[in-house]
Tab-separated table of C-alpha atoms and ligand atoms in Angstrom:
chain	number	residue	atom	x	y	z
A	727	MET	CA	105.352	36.079	-58.999
A	728	ASN	CA	106.403	33.180	-56.848
A	729	LYS	CA	103.000	32.139	-55.707
A	730	LYS	CA	102.544	28.389	-55.789
A	731	ARG	CA	99.705	27.119	-57.898
A	732	ILE	CA	96.967	25.453	-55.873
A	733	SER	CA	95.568	22.415	-57.691
A	734	PRO	CA	92.722	20.281	-56.404
A	735	ILE	CA	94.605	17.080	-57.241
A	736	ASP	CA	97.761	17.968	-55.339
A	737	ILE	CA	98.339	16.694	-51.798
A	738	SER	CA	100.680	18.452	-49.402
A	739	PRO	CA	103.734	16.479	-48.275
A	740	GLY	CA	102.391	16.511	-44.715
A	741	ASP	CA	99.037	15.038	-45.710
A	742	PHE	CA	100.689	12.582	-48.051
A	743	ARG	CA	102.905	11.356	-45.258
A	744	LYS	CA	99.958	10.871	-42.938
A	745	MET	CA	97.837	9.041	-45.484
A	746	GLY	CA	100.785	7.018	-46.685
A	747	TYR	CA	101.663	5.798	-43.206
A	748	GLN	CA	98.067	4.870	-42.602
A	749	LEU	CA	97.873	2.949	-45.851
A	750	VAL	CA	101.147	1.160	-45.256
A	751	ASP	CA	99.924	0.158	-41.787
A	752	GLN	CA	96.820	-1.375	-43.295
A	753	VAL	CA	98.678	-3.123	-46.071
A	754	ALA	CA	101.122	-4.567	-43.550
A	755	ASP	CA	98.200	-5.810	-41.421
A	756	PHE	CA	96.637	-7.394	-44.479
A	757	MET	CA	99.866	-9.154	-45.407
A	758	GLY	CA	100.165	-10.369	-41.832
A	759	ARG	CA	96.631	-11.785	-41.843
A	760	ILE	CA	96.433	-13.196	-45.352
A	761	THR	CA	97.020	-16.808	-44.290
A	762	GLU	CA	94.077	-16.640	-41.864
A	763	LEU	CA	91.584	-15.223	-44.326
A	764	GLN	CA	89.359	-17.092	-46.770
A	765	VAL	CA	90.839	-17.212	-50.272
A	766	THR	CA	87.806	-15.282	-51.468
A	767	PRO	CA	84.664	-13.899	-49.856
A	768	GLY	CA	82.838	-15.299	-52.897
A	769	GLU	CA	80.468	-12.360	-53.330
A	770	THR	CA	78.353	-12.066	-56.465
A	771	PRO	CA	78.662	-9.048	-58.790
A	772	GLU	CA	75.260	-7.886	-57.482
A	773	GLN	CA	76.455	-8.005	-53.879
A	774	LEU	CA	79.600	-6.152	-54.838
A	775	GLN	CA	77.696	-3.469	-56.702
A	776	LYS	CA	75.622	-2.922	-53.604
A	777	VAL	CA	78.727	-2.400	-51.513
A	778	LEU	CA	80.262	-0.162	-54.154
A	779	GLY	CA	77.175	1.881	-54.966
A	780	THR	CA	76.162	3.006	-58.422
A	781	GLY	CA	76.369	6.790	-58.201
A	782	PRO	CA	77.216	8.974	-61.200
A	783	LEU	CA	80.571	10.573	-61.903
A	784	PRO	CA	81.239	12.925	-59.006
A	785	GLU	CA	80.799	16.569	-59.915
A	786	ASN	CA	82.850	17.795	-56.994
A	787	GLY	CA	85.872	16.406	-55.267
A	788	SER	CA	86.156	14.661	-51.890
A	789	PRO	CA	88.885	14.621	-49.247
A	790	PRO	CA	91.510	12.057	-50.296
A	791	GLU	CA	91.979	10.667	-46.801
A	792	ALA	CA	88.418	9.374	-46.599
A	793	LEU	CA	88.623	8.087	-50.157
A	794	LEU	CA	91.724	6.077	-49.407
A	795	ILE	CA	90.202	4.607	-46.263
A	796	ARG	CA	87.170	3.481	-48.217
A	797	ALA	CA	89.259	2.154	-51.109
A	798	THR	CA	91.354	0.129	-48.689
A	799	ASP	CA	88.233	-1.414	-47.204
A	800	LEU	CA	86.771	-2.231	-50.620
A	801	VAL	CA	89.918	-3.749	-52.043
A	802	VAL	CA	91.204	-5.553	-48.977
A	803	ASN	CA	87.874	-6.946	-47.796
A	804	HIS	CA	86.181	-7.820	-51.078
A	805	SER	CA	88.891	-9.457	-53.159
A	806	LEU	CA	90.159	-12.842	-54.103
A	807	TYR	CA	93.669	-13.165	-52.705
A	808	ASN	CA	95.988	-14.857	-55.147
A	809	GLY	CA	98.705	-14.533	-52.504
A	810	HIS	CA	96.717	-16.765	-50.149
A	811	PRO	CA	98.600	-20.008	-49.471
A	812	LYS	CA	95.603	-22.047	-50.670
A	813	PHE	CA	95.203	-20.156	-53.954
A	814	MET	CA	96.323	-22.480	-56.730
A	815	GLY	CA	94.119	-21.450	-59.635
A	816	TYR	CA	95.425	-20.753	-63.127
A	817	ILE	CA	98.941	-19.316	-62.857
A	818	THR	CA	99.187	-16.180	-60.772
A	819	GLY	CA	102.114	-15.738	-58.482
A	820	ALA	CA	101.845	-14.598	-54.900
A	821	ALA	CA	103.077	-11.012	-54.949
A	822	ALA	CA	106.381	-10.272	-53.235
A	823	PRO	CA	105.842	-7.503	-50.650
A	824	ILE	CA	108.825	-5.544	-51.931
A	825	GLY	CA	106.967	-5.271	-55.238
A	826	ALA	CA	104.244	-3.192	-53.585
A	827	LEU	CA	106.823	-0.755	-52.264
A	828	ALA	CA	108.584	-0.709	-55.613
A	829	ASP	CA	105.354	0.204	-57.413
A	830	LEU	CA	104.800	3.049	-54.969
A	831	LEU	CA	108.287	4.346	-55.589
A	832	ALA	CA	107.997	3.895	-59.370
A	833	ALA	CA	104.678	5.756	-59.470
A	834	SER	CA	106.043	8.526	-57.273
A	835	VAL	CA	108.941	9.459	-59.543
A	836	ASN	CA	106.973	8.297	-62.589
A	837	PRO	CA	109.720	7.958	-65.191
A	838	ASN	CA	108.476	7.351	-68.725
A	839	VAL	CA	110.587	4.383	-69.739
A	840	GLY	CA	109.819	4.863	-73.419
A	841	ALA	CA	112.890	6.997	-73.963
A	842	GLN	CA	116.104	7.114	-72.004
A	843	VAL	CA	116.226	10.893	-71.910
A	844	LEU	CA	112.889	10.751	-70.037
A	845	SER	CA	113.971	7.969	-67.688
A	846	PRO	CA	117.737	8.051	-67.250
A	847	MET	CA	118.138	5.674	-64.314
A	848	ALA	CA	114.952	3.687	-64.931
A	849	THR	CA	116.206	2.724	-68.398
A	850	GLU	CA	119.519	1.536	-66.974
A	851	ILE	CA	117.665	-0.468	-64.328
A	852	GLU	CA	115.456	-2.070	-66.970
A	853	LYS	CA	118.526	-2.952	-69.059
A	854	GLN	CA	120.116	-4.587	-66.048
A	855	THR	CA	116.900	-6.424	-65.180
A	856	VAL	CA	116.620	-7.840	-68.697
A	857	LYS	CA	120.248	-8.948	-68.555
A	858	TRP	CA	119.721	-10.613	-65.186
A	859	LEU	CA	116.596	-12.400	-66.389
A	860	ALA	CA	118.569	-13.864	-69.309
A	861	GLU	CA	121.220	-14.973	-66.843
A	862	PHE	CA	118.558	-16.376	-64.530
A	863	ILE	CA	117.195	-18.746	-67.152
A	864	GLY	CA	120.672	-19.615	-68.373
A	865	VAL	CA	120.855	-18.164	-71.878
A	866	SER	CA	123.790	-16.174	-73.231
A	867	ASN	CA	124.122	-12.497	-72.473
A	868	ASN	CA	123.663	-11.681	-76.162
A	869	TYR	CA	119.961	-11.836	-75.495
A	870	GLY	CA	118.316	-8.490	-75.043
A	871	GLY	CA	114.741	-7.503	-74.623
A	872	VAL	CA	112.068	-5.528	-72.974
A	873	LEU	CA	109.659	-5.740	-70.070
A	874	VAL	CA	105.999	-5.917	-71.001
A	875	SER	CA	102.724	-6.305	-69.151
A	876	GLY	CA	102.575	-10.093	-69.116
A	877	GLY	CA	102.824	-13.371	-70.949
A	878	ASN	CA	100.480	-12.516	-73.768
A	879	MET	CA	102.335	-9.336	-74.598
A	880	ALA	CA	105.696	-11.070	-74.201
A	881	ASN	CA	104.619	-13.727	-76.690
A	882	PHE	CA	103.189	-11.139	-79.090
A	883	THR	CA	106.447	-9.209	-78.985
A	884	GLY	CA	108.506	-12.303	-79.813
A	885	PHE	CA	105.995	-13.360	-82.462
A	886	LEU	CA	106.181	-9.988	-84.190
A	887	ALA	CA	109.977	-9.977	-84.133
A	888	GLY	CA	109.886	-13.435	-85.726
A	889	ARG	CA	107.393	-12.328	-88.331
A	890	THR	CA	109.580	-9.369	-89.322
A	891	ALA	CA	112.627	-11.616	-89.534
A	892	LYS	CA	111.003	-14.313	-91.656
A	893	ALA	CA	108.320	-12.609	-93.714
A	894	PRO	CA	109.261	-11.407	-97.215
A	895	LYS	CA	111.064	-8.069	-97.039
A	896	GLU	CA	108.256	-6.171	-98.761
A	897	THR	CA	105.788	-7.098	-95.998
A	898	LYS	CA	106.658	-4.053	-93.921
A	899	ALA	CA	105.560	-1.718	-96.689
A	900	GLU	CA	102.956	-3.774	-98.489
A	901	GLY	CA	101.394	-5.792	-95.700
A	902	ILE	CA	100.758	-9.498	-95.241
A	903	SER	CA	98.460	-9.800	-98.228
A	904	ALA	CA	101.268	-8.938	-100.615
A	905	ALA	CA	103.217	-12.092	-99.715
A	906	SER	CA	103.232	-14.576	-102.563
A	907	HIS	CA	103.381	-17.552	-100.171
A	908	LYS	CA	100.980	-17.980	-97.294
A	909	MET	CA	102.877	-17.690	-94.023
A	910	LEU	CA	102.373	-20.387	-91.391
A	911	VAL	CA	103.124	-20.807	-87.700
A	912	TYR	CA	103.410	-24.088	-85.810
A	913	CYS	CA	102.623	-24.903	-82.226
A	914	SER	CA	101.467	-27.749	-80.059
A	915	LYS	CA	97.786	-28.322	-79.312
A	916	THR	CA	98.559	-27.354	-75.709
A	917	THR	CA	99.705	-23.832	-76.605
A	918	HIS	CA	98.107	-21.020	-74.631
A	919	THR	CA	95.367	-19.064	-76.387
A	920	TRP	CA	97.654	-16.074	-77.056
A	921	ILE	CA	98.639	-17.782	-80.309
A	922	GLU	CA	95.117	-17.393	-81.647
A	923	LYS	CA	95.012	-13.723	-80.752
A	924	ALA	CA	98.403	-13.266	-82.407
A	925	ALA	CA	97.516	-15.116	-85.621
A	926	PHE	CA	94.300	-13.150	-85.986
A	927	LEU	CA	95.450	-9.723	-84.814
A	928	PHE	CA	98.714	-9.715	-86.705
A	929	GLY	CA	97.101	-10.544	-89.993
A	930	LEU	CA	98.071	-14.165	-90.609
A	931	GLY	CA	94.630	-15.507	-89.768
A	932	LEU	CA	93.608	-18.450	-87.593
A	933	ASN	CA	94.096	-20.889	-90.480
A	934	ALA	CA	97.773	-19.992	-90.519
A	935	ILE	CA	98.183	-21.962	-87.291
A	936	ARG	CA	99.292	-25.560	-87.717
A	937	TRP	CA	98.237	-27.300	-84.516
A	938	ILE	CA	100.702	-30.102	-83.886
A	939	PRO	CA	99.398	-32.946	-81.723
A	940	ALA	CA	100.846	-33.554	-78.283
A	941	ASP	CA	101.870	-36.949	-76.941
A	942	ALA	CA	100.445	-38.617	-73.830
A	943	HIS	CA	102.655	-36.368	-71.688
A	944	ASN	CA	101.324	-33.212	-73.349
A	945	LYS	CA	104.562	-32.560	-75.259
A	946	MET	CA	104.598	-31.581	-78.892
A	947	ASP	CA	105.057	-34.547	-81.235
A	948	THR	CA	108.155	-33.302	-83.028
A	949	SER	CA	108.084	-35.953	-85.759
A	950	VAL	CA	104.645	-34.681	-86.786
A	951	LEU	CA	106.043	-31.144	-86.629
A	952	GLU	CA	108.826	-31.973	-89.060
A	953	LYS	CA	106.550	-33.879	-91.419
A	954	THR	CA	104.008	-31.043	-91.434
A	955	ILE	CA	106.675	-28.456	-92.228
A	956	GLN	CA	108.062	-30.649	-95.027
A	957	ASP	CA	104.644	-31.018	-96.616
A	958	ASP	CA	103.881	-27.318	-96.255
A	959	VAL	CA	107.142	-26.280	-97.902
A	960	GLN	CA	106.469	-28.699	-100.754
A	961	ASN	CA	103.029	-27.220	-101.166
A	962	GLY	CA	104.360	-23.705	-101.521
A	963	PHE	CA	103.660	-22.361	-98.032
A	964	LEU	CA	106.125	-20.282	-96.055
A	965	PRO	CA	106.705	-21.569	-92.500
A	966	ILE	CA	107.878	-18.618	-90.409
A	967	ILE	CA	107.564	-19.422	-86.686
A	968	VAL	CA	107.498	-22.500	-84.481
A	969	VAL	CA	106.355	-22.029	-80.895
A	970	GLY	CA	107.747	-24.400	-78.295
A	971	THR	CA	106.205	-24.372	-74.836
A	972	ALA	CA	108.274	-24.532	-71.661
A	973	GLY	CA	105.580	-25.375	-69.134
A	974	ASP	CA	102.160	-25.769	-70.711
A	975	VAL	CA	99.367	-23.968	-69.010
A	976	SER	CA	97.261	-27.070	-68.292
A	977	THR	CA	99.783	-29.574	-66.991
A	978	GLY	CA	103.204	-27.883	-66.930
A	979	ALA	CA	104.734	-30.097	-69.628
A	980	VAL	CA	107.899	-28.847	-71.320
A	981	ASP	CA	108.325	-29.540	-75.048
A	982	ASP	CA	111.507	-31.088	-76.395
A	983	LEU	CA	113.106	-27.719	-77.092
A	984	ARG	CA	116.333	-29.187	-78.500
A	985	ALA	CA	114.438	-31.199	-81.118
A	986	ILE	CA	112.296	-28.220	-82.107
A	987	ALA	CA	115.377	-25.988	-82.313
A	988	SER	CA	117.060	-28.411	-84.660
A	989	ILE	CA	114.013	-28.547	-86.967
A	990	CYS	CA	113.827	-24.746	-86.974
A	991	LYS	CA	117.499	-24.542	-87.917
A	992	ASP	CA	117.088	-27.005	-90.788
A	993	TYR	CA	114.201	-25.073	-92.284
A	994	GLY	CA	115.277	-21.532	-91.411
A	995	ILE	CA	112.274	-20.946	-89.136
A	996	TRP	CA	112.096	-18.568	-86.149
A	997	PHE	CA	112.053	-20.531	-82.885
A	998	HIS	CA	109.951	-18.877	-80.212
A	999	VAL	CA	109.676	-20.366	-76.732
A	1000	ASP	CA	106.673	-19.628	-74.558
A	1001	GLY	CA	108.160	-19.962	-71.110
A	1002	ALA	CA	105.627	-17.654	-69.474
A	1003	TYR	CA	105.036	-20.093	-66.676
A	1004	GLY	CA	107.790	-22.672	-66.604
A	1005	ILE	CA	111.092	-21.196	-67.690
A	1006	PRO	CA	112.144	-19.861	-64.255
A	1007	ALA	CA	112.527	-23.512	-63.193
A	1008	ALA	CA	115.588	-23.607	-65.464
A	1009	VAL	CA	117.378	-21.952	-62.534
A	1010	LEU	CA	117.440	-25.375	-60.827
A	1011	PRO	CA	120.545	-27.355	-61.818
A	1012	GLU	CA	118.595	-30.622	-61.526
A	1013	LEU	CA	116.067	-29.394	-64.109
A	1014	LYS	CA	118.558	-27.866	-66.542
A	1015	GLU	CA	118.226	-30.848	-68.852
A	1016	MET	CA	114.460	-30.448	-69.116
A	1017	PHE	CA	115.024	-27.036	-70.737
A	1018	ASP	CA	117.883	-28.143	-72.951
A	1019	GLY	CA	117.672	-26.209	-76.225
A	1020	ILE	CA	116.406	-22.971	-74.696
A	1021	ASP	CA	119.669	-21.266	-75.691
A	1022	ALA	CA	118.764	-21.894	-79.337
A	1023	ALA	CA	115.528	-19.917	-79.083
A	1024	ASP	CA	115.305	-16.809	-81.243
A	1025	SER	CA	112.844	-15.347	-78.774
A	1026	ILE	CA	111.590	-16.287	-75.326
A	1027	ALA	CA	108.557	-15.106	-73.376
A	1028	LEU	CA	108.696	-15.197	-69.612
A	1029	ASP	CA	106.421	-13.838	-66.976
A	1030	PRO	CA	107.848	-12.464	-63.729
A	1031	HIS	CA	104.287	-12.082	-62.402
A	1032	LYS	CA	104.003	-15.857	-62.356
A	1033	TRP	CA	106.924	-17.831	-61.003
A	1034	LEU	CA	109.134	-14.916	-60.005
A	1035	TYR	CA	106.392	-13.732	-57.632
A	1036	SER	CA	106.155	-10.206	-59.009
A	1037	PRO	CA	102.948	-8.286	-58.428
A	1038	LEU	CA	100.940	-7.820	-61.616
A	1039	GLU	CA	101.966	-6.737	-64.140
A	1040	ALA	CA	105.338	-7.897	-65.390
A	1041	GLY	CA	106.266	-9.935	-68.440
A	1042	CYS	CA	109.471	-10.043	-70.437
A	1043	THR	CA	110.530	-10.822	-73.992
A	1044	LEU	CA	114.096	-11.905	-74.618
A	1045	VAL	CA	115.426	-11.978	-78.168
A	1046	LYS	CA	118.710	-13.579	-79.148
A	1047	ASP	CA	119.488	-10.752	-81.552
A	1048	PRO	CA	117.691	-7.665	-80.208
A	1049	ASN	CA	118.099	-5.965	-83.604
A	1050	HIS	CA	115.019	-7.935	-84.599
A	1051	LEU	CA	113.058	-5.938	-82.045
A	1052	THR	CA	114.195	-2.571	-83.348
A	1053	ALA	CA	113.659	-3.774	-86.923
A	1054	THR	CA	110.058	-4.437	-85.905
A	1055	PHE	CA	109.174	-1.618	-83.568
A	1056	SER	CA	111.473	1.311	-84.260
A	1057	SER	CA	110.328	4.480	-85.943
A	1058	HIS	CA	111.730	7.987	-85.902
A	1059	PRO	CA	109.096	10.661	-86.075
A	1060	VAL	CA	110.202	14.286	-86.401
A	1061	TYR	CA	108.756	15.154	-83.016
A	1062	TYR	CA	111.125	12.836	-81.107
A	1063	ASN	CA	114.477	14.190	-80.139
A	1064	PHE	CA	115.733	11.172	-78.222
A	1065	ASP	CA	119.120	10.564	-79.761
A	1066	SER	CA	120.864	13.887	-79.590
A	1067	GLY	CA	124.296	14.169	-78.102
A	1068	GLU	CA	127.044	11.594	-78.016
A	1069	ALA	CA	125.669	9.142	-75.491
A	1070	VAL	CA	124.205	5.881	-76.775
A	1071	MET	CA	120.599	5.883	-75.675
A	1072	GLN	CA	118.363	2.871	-75.302
A	1073	ASN	CA	114.866	4.004	-76.119
A	1074	TYR	CA	112.490	1.262	-75.106
A	1075	TYR	CA	109.668	2.506	-77.318
A	1076	GLU	CA	111.752	1.022	-80.146
A	1077	TYR	CA	111.724	-2.445	-78.546
A	1078	GLY	CA	108.052	-3.218	-78.215
A	1079	LEU	CA	104.433	-2.268	-78.726
A	1080	GLN	CA	104.232	0.394	-76.045
A	1081	ASN	CA	105.252	3.988	-76.446
A	1082	SER	CA	104.901	5.615	-73.026
A	1083	ARG	CA	105.932	2.958	-70.565
A	1084	GLY	CA	105.822	2.591	-66.805
A	1085	PHE	CA	108.729	1.562	-64.609
A	1086	ARG	CA	107.721	-2.076	-64.055
A	1087	ALA	CA	111.369	-3.098	-64.076
A	1088	LEU	CA	111.895	-1.653	-60.613
A	1089	LYS	CA	109.958	-4.331	-58.742
A	1090	VAL	CA	111.571	-7.163	-60.692
A	1091	TRP	CA	115.027	-5.668	-60.208
A	1092	LEU	CA	114.464	-5.369	-56.457
A	1093	MET	CA	113.095	-8.896	-56.084
A	1094	LEU	CA	116.028	-10.398	-57.949
A	1095	GLN	CA	118.365	-8.708	-55.476
A	1096	GLN	CA	116.320	-9.350	-52.352
A	1097	VAL	CA	116.567	-13.129	-52.734
A	1098	GLY	CA	119.188	-13.699	-55.408
A	1099	ARG	CA	119.443	-16.735	-57.616
A	1100	LYS	CA	119.798	-18.905	-54.532
A	1101	GLY	CA	116.620	-17.658	-52.875
A	1102	TYR	CA	114.649	-18.191	-56.078
A	1103	ALA	CA	116.042	-21.684	-56.511
A	1104	GLU	CA	114.888	-22.535	-52.992
A	1105	MET	CA	111.367	-21.170	-53.471
A	1106	ILE	CA	110.833	-22.694	-56.913
A	1107	SER	CA	112.143	-26.036	-55.758
A	1108	GLU	CA	109.824	-25.949	-52.717
A	1109	ASP	CA	106.813	-25.146	-54.941
A	1110	ILE	CA	107.689	-28.191	-57.041
A	1111	ARG	CA	108.125	-30.392	-53.967
A	1112	LEU	CA	104.727	-29.362	-52.595
A	1113	SER	CA	103.085	-29.967	-55.933
A	1114	LYS	CA	104.578	-33.454	-56.028
A	1115	LEU	CA	103.339	-34.018	-52.478
A	1116	MET	CA	99.839	-33.108	-53.620
A	1117	TYR	CA	100.154	-35.650	-56.421
A	1118	ASP	CA	101.469	-38.342	-54.076
A	1119	LEU	CA	98.739	-37.777	-51.483
A	1120	ALA	CA	96.105	-38.036	-54.210
A	1121	ASP	CA	97.768	-41.097	-55.620
A	1122	ALA	CA	97.739	-42.812	-52.236
A	1123	HIS	CA	94.052	-42.128	-51.569
A	1124	GLU	CA	91.417	-44.454	-52.972
A	1125	GLU	CA	88.904	-41.655	-53.523
A	1126	LEU	CA	91.345	-39.570	-55.543
A	1127	GLU	CA	92.944	-40.196	-58.892
A	1128	ALA	CA	96.283	-38.490	-59.433
A	1129	ILE	CA	96.443	-37.589	-63.110
A	1130	SER	CA	99.605	-35.594	-63.796
A	1131	HIS	CA	102.472	-33.775	-62.174
A	1132	ASN	CA	104.941	-31.529	-64.009
A	1133	LEU	CA	106.909	-28.641	-62.501
A	1134	SER	CA	104.505	-27.168	-59.920
A	1135	ILE	CA	101.218	-28.217	-61.530
A	1136	THR	CA	99.263	-31.228	-60.332
A	1137	THR	CA	96.012	-32.495	-61.766
A	1138	LEU	CA	93.763	-34.934	-59.970
A	1139	ARG	CA	90.131	-35.818	-59.637
A	1140	TYR	CA	87.670	-37.112	-57.109
A	1141	ILE	CA	86.181	-40.572	-57.537
A	1142	PRO	CA	83.549	-41.738	-55.009
A	1143	ALA	CA	84.554	-44.750	-52.915
A	1144	GLY	CA	83.755	-48.029	-54.643
A	1145	PHE	CA	82.844	-46.282	-57.901
A	1146	MET	CA	83.293	-48.475	-60.956
A	1147	ASN	CA	84.286	-46.350	-63.914
A	1148	ASP	CA	83.306	-48.961	-66.467
A	1149	SER	CA	81.075	-47.263	-68.996
A	1150	GLU	CA	80.921	-44.122	-71.062
A	1151	GLU	CA	78.035	-42.877	-68.953
A	1152	LYS	CA	80.035	-43.307	-65.784
A	1153	ALA	CA	83.015	-41.540	-67.340
A	1154	THR	CA	80.721	-38.644	-68.181
A	1155	TYR	CA	79.326	-38.684	-64.648
A	1156	LEU	CA	82.856	-38.381	-63.223
A	1157	ASN	CA	83.545	-35.387	-65.444
A	1158	THR	CA	80.338	-33.675	-64.389
A	1159	LEU	CA	80.937	-34.523	-60.736
A	1160	ASN	CA	84.415	-32.997	-60.795
A	1161	GLU	CA	83.223	-29.924	-62.632
A	1162	SER	CA	80.539	-29.318	-60.012
A	1163	LEU	CA	83.039	-30.076	-57.285
A	1164	LEU	CA	85.391	-27.425	-58.649
A	1165	ASN	CA	82.580	-24.867	-58.695
A	1166	GLU	CA	81.645	-25.699	-55.099
A	1167	LEU	CA	85.256	-25.484	-53.951
A	1168	GLN	CA	85.669	-22.101	-55.625
A	1169	LYS	CA	82.482	-20.772	-54.080
A	1170	GLY	CA	83.364	-22.164	-50.660
A	1171	GLY	CA	86.403	-19.906	-50.436
A	1172	GLU	CA	88.582	-22.303	-48.448
A	1173	VAL	CA	90.754	-23.180	-51.420
A	1174	PHE	CA	90.949	-21.991	-55.017
A	1175	LEU	CA	91.785	-24.552	-57.677
A	1176	SER	CA	91.128	-24.363	-61.410
A	1177	ASN	CA	90.589	-27.111	-63.947
A	1178	ALA	CA	92.285	-28.988	-66.752
A	1179	VAL	CA	90.992	-31.553	-69.192
A	1180	VAL	CA	93.610	-34.257	-69.559
A	1181	MET	CA	92.888	-36.989	-72.103
A	1182	GLY	CA	89.177	-36.418	-71.796
A	1183	LYS	CA	89.211	-36.371	-67.991
A	1184	TYR	CA	87.937	-33.263	-66.245
A	1185	CYS	CA	90.470	-32.624	-63.498
A	1186	LEU	CA	91.006	-30.340	-60.571
A	1187	ARG	CA	94.253	-28.512	-61.126
A	1188	GLY	CA	96.550	-26.886	-58.598
A	1189	CYS	CA	99.457	-24.701	-59.669
A	1190	ILE	CA	101.789	-23.574	-56.902
A	1191	VAL	CA	103.615	-20.336	-57.662
A	1192	ASN	CA	103.277	-19.164	-54.110
A	1193	PHE	CA	106.000	-18.634	-51.532
A	1194	ARG	CA	103.407	-18.850	-48.720
A	1195	THR	CA	102.050	-22.327	-49.460
A	1196	SER	CA	103.172	-24.949	-46.939
A	1197	GLU	CA	102.958	-28.685	-46.504
A	1198	LYS	CA	100.086	-28.184	-44.076
A	1199	ASP	CA	98.130	-26.323	-46.766
A	1200	ILE	CA	98.559	-29.253	-49.144
A	1201	GLU	CA	97.333	-31.746	-46.545
A	1202	GLU	CA	94.364	-29.547	-45.719
A	1203	ILE	CA	93.503	-29.041	-49.386
A	1204	ILE	CA	93.355	-32.801	-49.905
A	1205	GLU	CA	90.956	-33.050	-46.943
A	1206	ILE	CA	88.805	-30.213	-48.258
A	1207	ILE	CA	88.549	-31.893	-51.679
A	1208	LEU	CA	87.548	-35.184	-50.037
A	1209	LYS	CA	85.007	-33.523	-47.749
A	1210	GLU	CA	83.327	-31.633	-50.597
A	1211	GLY	CA	83.596	-34.562	-52.988
A	1212	ARG	CA	81.795	-36.843	-50.533
A	1213	LYS	CA	79.063	-34.279	-49.969
A	1214	MET	CA	78.477	-33.900	-53.678
A	1215	SER	CA	78.490	-37.542	-54.648
A	1216	ILE	CA	75.869	-38.397	-51.983
A	1217	GLN	CA	73.335	-36.088	-53.600
B	1834	PLP	C1	100.015	-17.441	-68.368
B	1834	PLP	C2	100.513	-17.868	-69.665
B	1834	PLP	C3	100.385	-17.048	-70.777
B	1834	PLP	C4	99.677	-15.717	-70.720
B	1834	PLP	O1	100.311	-14.863	-69.836
B	1834	PLP	P1	99.552	-13.594	-69.213
B	1834	PLP	O2	100.538	-13.039	-68.274
B	1834	PLP	O3	98.322	-14.134	-68.557
B	1834	PLP	O4	99.229	-12.689	-70.338
B	1834	PLP	C5	100.899	-17.501	-71.968
B	1834	PLP	N1	101.517	-18.699	-72.051
B	1834	PLP	C6	101.662	-19.522	-71.003
B	1834	PLP	C7	102.366	-20.825	-71.149
B	1834	PLP	C8	101.170	-19.138	-69.771
B	1834	PLP	O5	101.314	-19.935	-68.708
């Protein structure tokens, strides 16, 4: 018998080629037009459901060509484009086009990067990518790690490695509750919400988090950190992890990593750095000093899908001594035969939470080569320059108050001309006005900003991790804010 099996899900190479070319044509058109589109069509879920339809699970199949054409229409014409040059909300990078091609290639061969025997070249490429990322941010090549889905997972992975390293040895067998001293973790008030998920999910509990206040520049107050640790040790607690932030999610502030590292060393605490957003800026020689101390981190989270412009999803955990990852995640069930033979295999299922793993390294590996360190330095530095320009334009305008600028995040707010902010009521009015203004701007679809609350002030916040944003976009965004702000404050 040599008859080929006919499966309804298979597509002949000829048909695949035809559909693929068609899709690539449409994607290329979309990429070519993205700067001329609205950031978002701003449709409501009800409108979208109408477009999508609410039919039941199909009983029978449909021709893939028509399905792809419809899917392209739905996704291209009814989405928010975070690659649009005027998208500055939250922290989502514009996606490098080569990443789209890389994902196609990765999905086509479909290596399972959980075990090297299942993904011979993909594993080597991931190893090289991890090594290059360590080099990129300027830490020693002892660091090893693993690619994960994003910043949350990268932080969880580092957190868990730290917990294994610093928790009493019996914890692995007996669980957290067996520890005779309550374990504590320390982080600044500005820390991203992943820390709460981690404290709760990994058994320490929310009360195990010691929230250290931040100073006026949103940096952790390290003297309070040290004092808190001292008191906790005296009171019989067990401090296990301190989280430093390299680019806080609201304002982009970078903690004093050197000072935190030194405290961690004195008390034998795991030093984790959340660099999900900001750490790629360490590639700039002029900013090196800002990240001083990063090379003392036991673990580092970074997020290629933010400031390295990778398409979603790509995060990375780097650990100074990668044995802490295997100590945390490795297991050897009888049904795995991944280490036979003489070759030294790197089985990534032993380095993180995932078992079967996709080939997300490919896109990051390709991007790093397409532009090199130099290309990244240029793009990151331009994002920072544009962000500063946004701050300066706001600062120079009497109807705008520039609030903060760090890395590529600027916060500002609208203040009506001649407005006297001289009472609590008026301060509240300004907060409400700017909140409504943000909602209007988001609905309008011309620009997408998000918000921050800085020292009680509700601000508009723009974060530029976008290789398409230009000076003209910044100037236009300022005008759009003014135009909308004026409309709203008249009412
Ligand atoms: C974005 C971000 C995270 C979360 O990353 P995801 O990729 O959204 O999971 C964590 N920490 C910081 C500082 C961030 O900027």
